[in-house]
Amino acid sequence: MSKTLINTIIILLFASALVLGYWYLGDEEQAGIGLTTSTATADGTLVVTDNSESDADLETDKQFVELLAALQSANLGINIFDDPVFANGFSDFHQPLPAVPAGRTNPFAPLPGQVISSGIRP
């Protein structure tokens, strides 16, 4: 096969994959996302309706708020730190670091006795 034919086939396959991906991922109904409806009543009040969430989303939001309220009401006391079992249960495993003399003043400088050529000729 010629190189032009192979490139054409690859481009067509890529384009069809893009179309199928858009069709598969973008086929969900998104008509109500972010839409609000404002209606004025006869007595002059304004009623705003949010059409962006379904019943399942509202139920999920309600469950989340209930769980959040349960977490906020949790009381974590600090009296556990006064318990001798807690206080004596820790062991210190640290090791002291030996004193090490400071290194070179310029760590990027060439080592003594080493010849460096830059490879650039004047």
C-alpha atoms as a printed R data frame, in Angstrom:
    type eleno elety resid chain resno       x      y      z
1   ATOM     1    CA   MET     A     1   0.000  0.000  0.000
2   ATOM     2    CA   SER     A     2   1.139  3.497 -0.658
3   ATOM     3    CA   LYS     A     3   2.068  5.864  2.128
4   ATOM     4    CA   THR     A     4  -0.706  8.299  1.157
5   ATOM     5    CA   LEU     A     5  -3.363  5.582  1.417
6   ATOM     6    CA   ILE     A     6  -2.070  4.487  4.829
7   ATOM     7    CA   ASN     A     7  -2.108  8.089  6.093
8   ATOM     8    CA   THR     A     8  -5.650  8.577  4.765
9   ATOM     9    CA   ILE     A     9  -6.856  5.410  6.515
10  ATOM    10    CA   ILE     A    10  -5.214  6.485  9.780
11  ATOM    11    CA   ILE     A    11  -6.813  9.941  9.588
12  ATOM    12    CA   LEU     A    12 -10.243  8.428  8.851
13  ATOM    13    CA   LEU     A    13  -9.917  5.981 11.754
14  ATOM    14    CA   PHE     A    14  -8.884  8.800 14.087
15  ATOM    15    CA   ALA     A    15 -11.758 11.014 12.953
16  ATOM    16    CA   SER     A    16 -14.269  8.195 13.358
17  ATOM    17    CA   ALA     A    17 -12.887  7.462 16.838
18  ATOM    18    CA   LEU     A    18 -13.397 11.119 17.752
19  ATOM    19    CA   VAL     A    19 -16.975 11.092 16.443
20  ATOM    20    CA   LEU     A    20 -17.802  7.852 18.267
21  ATOM    21    CA   GLY     A    21 -16.203  9.141 21.475
22  ATOM    22    CA   TYR     A    22 -18.210 12.353 21.302
23  ATOM    23    CA   TRP     A    23 -21.383 10.400 20.587
24  ATOM    24    CA   TYR     A    24 -20.715  7.997 23.468
25  ATOM    25    CA   LEU     A    25 -19.662 10.588 26.055
26  ATOM    26    CA   GLY     A    26 -21.777 13.512 24.925
27  ATOM    27    CA   ASP     A    27 -25.079 11.700 24.445
28  ATOM    28    CA   GLU     A    28 -26.269 12.342 28.001
29  ATOM    29    CA   GLU     A    29 -29.182 14.702 28.357
30  ATOM    30    CA   GLN     A    30 -27.828 17.999 29.604
31  ATOM    31    CA   ALA     A    31 -30.770 20.268 28.892
32  ATOM    32    CA   GLY     A    32 -31.360 21.425 32.452
33  ATOM    33    CA   ILE     A    33 -27.809 22.051 33.580
34  ATOM    34    CA   GLY     A    34 -27.367 25.512 35.002
35  ATOM    35    CA   LEU     A    35 -30.805 26.762 33.966
36  ATOM    36    CA   THR     A    36 -33.037 28.763 36.252
37  ATOM    37    CA   THR     A    37 -36.557 29.856 35.563
38  ATOM    38    CA   SER     A    38 -37.947 33.111 36.943
39  ATOM    39    CA   THR     A    39 -41.708 33.559 37.098
40  ATOM    40    CA   ALA     A    40 -43.587 36.615 38.317
41  ATOM    41    CA   THR     A    41 -46.871 35.948 40.088
42  ATOM    42    CA   ALA     A    42 -49.982 38.128 40.021
43  ATOM    43    CA   ASP     A    43 -49.161 39.760 43.358
44  ATOM    44    CA   GLY     A    44 -45.712 40.841 42.134
45  ATOM    45    CA   THR     A    45 -43.536 38.217 43.862
46  ATOM    46    CA   LEU     A    46 -40.782 36.530 41.910
47  ATOM    47    CA   VAL     A    47 -40.485 32.732 41.988
48  ATOM    48    CA   VAL     A    48 -37.107 31.330 40.906
49  ATOM    49    CA   THR     A    49 -36.912 27.626 40.040
50  ATOM    50    CA   ASP     A    50 -33.571 25.848 39.667
51  ATOM    51    CA   ASN     A    51 -33.711 23.167 36.974
52  ATOM    52    CA   SER     A    52 -30.123 22.031 37.284
53  ATOM    53    CA   GLU     A    53 -30.453 19.124 39.724
54  ATOM    54    CA   SER     A    54 -32.385 15.898 39.448
55  ATOM    55    CA   ASP     A    55 -34.107 14.094 42.312
56  ATOM    56    CA   ALA     A    56 -31.163 11.696 42.654
57  ATOM    57    CA   ASP     A    57 -28.760 14.625 42.983
58  ATOM    58    CA   LEU     A    58 -30.961 16.251 45.606
59  ATOM    59    CA   GLU     A    59 -31.117 13.010 47.596
60  ATOM    60    CA   THR     A    60 -27.335 12.671 47.424
61  ATOM    61    CA   ASP     A    61 -26.926 16.266 48.572
62  ATOM    62    CA   LYS     A    62 -29.316 15.644 51.471
63  ATOM    63    CA   GLN     A    63 -27.347 12.572 52.570
64  ATOM    64    CA   PHE     A    64 -24.098 14.534 52.358
65  ATOM    65    CA   VAL     A    65 -25.461 17.341 54.522
66  ATOM    66    CA   GLU     A    66 -26.699 14.810 57.098
67  ATOM    67    CA   LEU     A    67 -23.272 13.139 57.245
68  ATOM    68    CA   LEU     A    68 -21.571 16.512 57.527
69  ATOM    69    CA   ALA     A    69 -23.848 17.474 60.421
70  ATOM    70    CA   ALA     A    70 -23.043 14.173 62.148
71  ATOM    71    CA   LEU     A    71 -19.318 14.820 61.764
72  ATOM    72    CA   GLN     A    72 -19.584 18.365 63.073
73  ATOM    73    CA   SER     A    73 -21.367 17.172 66.189
74  ATOM    74    CA   ALA     A    74 -18.552 14.711 67.010
75  ATOM    75    CA   ASN     A    75 -16.678 15.707 70.153
76  ATOM    76    CA   LEU     A    76 -13.004 14.809 70.244
77  ATOM    77    CA   GLY     A    77 -11.710 15.262 73.765
78  ATOM    78    CA   ILE     A    78  -8.036 15.710 74.583
79  ATOM    79    CA   ASN     A    79  -8.207 13.681 77.801
80  ATOM    80    CA   ILE     A    80  -6.689 10.697 75.941
81  ATOM    81    CA   PHE     A    81  -3.341 12.482 76.104
82  ATOM    82    CA   ASP     A    82  -3.507 12.402 79.912
83  ATOM    83    CA   ASP     A    83  -3.811  8.608 79.939
84  ATOM    84    CA   PRO     A    84  -0.533  7.005 81.186
85  ATOM    85    CA   VAL     A    85  -0.876  4.162 78.676
86  ATOM    86    CA   PHE     A    86  -0.822  6.696 75.881
87  ATOM    87    CA   ALA     A    87   1.973  8.778 77.394
88  ATOM    88    CA   ASN     A    88   4.269  5.803 78.112
89  ATOM    89    CA   GLY     A    89   3.498  3.961 74.905
90  ATOM    90    CA   PHE     A    90   5.970  5.910 72.821
91  ATOM    91    CA   SER     A    91   9.651  5.067 72.512
92  ATOM    92    CA   ASP     A    92  12.338  7.399 71.257
93  ATOM    93    CA   PHE     A    93  14.260  5.730 68.419
94  ATOM    94    CA   HIS     A    94  16.223  8.728 67.191
95  ATOM    95    CA   GLN     A    95  19.967  8.509 66.714
96  ATOM    96    CA   PRO     A    96  22.222 11.495 67.227
97  ATOM    97    CA   LEU     A    97  23.849 12.822 64.075
98  ATOM    98    CA   PRO     A    98  27.632 12.957 64.170
99  ATOM    99    CA   ALA     A    99  29.310 16.328 63.678
100 ATOM   100    CA   VAL     A   100  30.659 16.515 60.131
101 ATOM   101    CA   PRO     A   101  33.039 19.217 58.945
102 ATOM   102    CA   ALA     A   102  31.719 21.590 56.302
103 ATOM   103    CA   GLY     A   103  32.468 20.716 52.680
104 ATOM   104    CA   ARG     A   104  33.930 22.856 49.935
105 ATOM   105    CA   THR     A   105  32.956 26.491 49.671
106 ATOM   106    CA   ASN     A   106  31.957 26.046 46.020
107 ATOM   107    CA   PRO     A   107  30.738 22.492 45.353
108 ATOM   108    CA   PHE     A   108  30.551 23.182 41.602
109 ATOM   109    CA   ALA     A   109  34.177 24.227 41.231
110 ATOM   110    CA   PRO     A   110  36.534 21.717 39.584
111 ATOM   111    CA   LEU     A   111  38.457 19.439 41.887
112 ATOM   112    CA   PRO     A   112  42.056 20.415 42.616
113 ATOM   113    CA   GLY     A   113  44.428 19.075 39.965
114 ATOM   114    CA   GLN     A   114  41.636 18.478 37.456
115 ATOM   115    CA   VAL     A   115  41.908 20.093 34.019
116 ATOM   116    CA   ILE     A   116  38.616 21.214 32.517
117 ATOM   117    CA   SER     A   117  38.290 22.008 28.837
118 ATOM   118    CA   SER     A   118  35.196 23.885 27.760
119 ATOM   119    CA   GLY     A   119  35.306 22.663 24.178
120 ATOM   120    CA   ILE     A   120  34.854 26.239 22.967
121 ATOM   121    CA   ARG     A   121  37.713 27.703 21.000
122 ATOM   122    CA   PRO     A   122  38.312 31.435 21.069
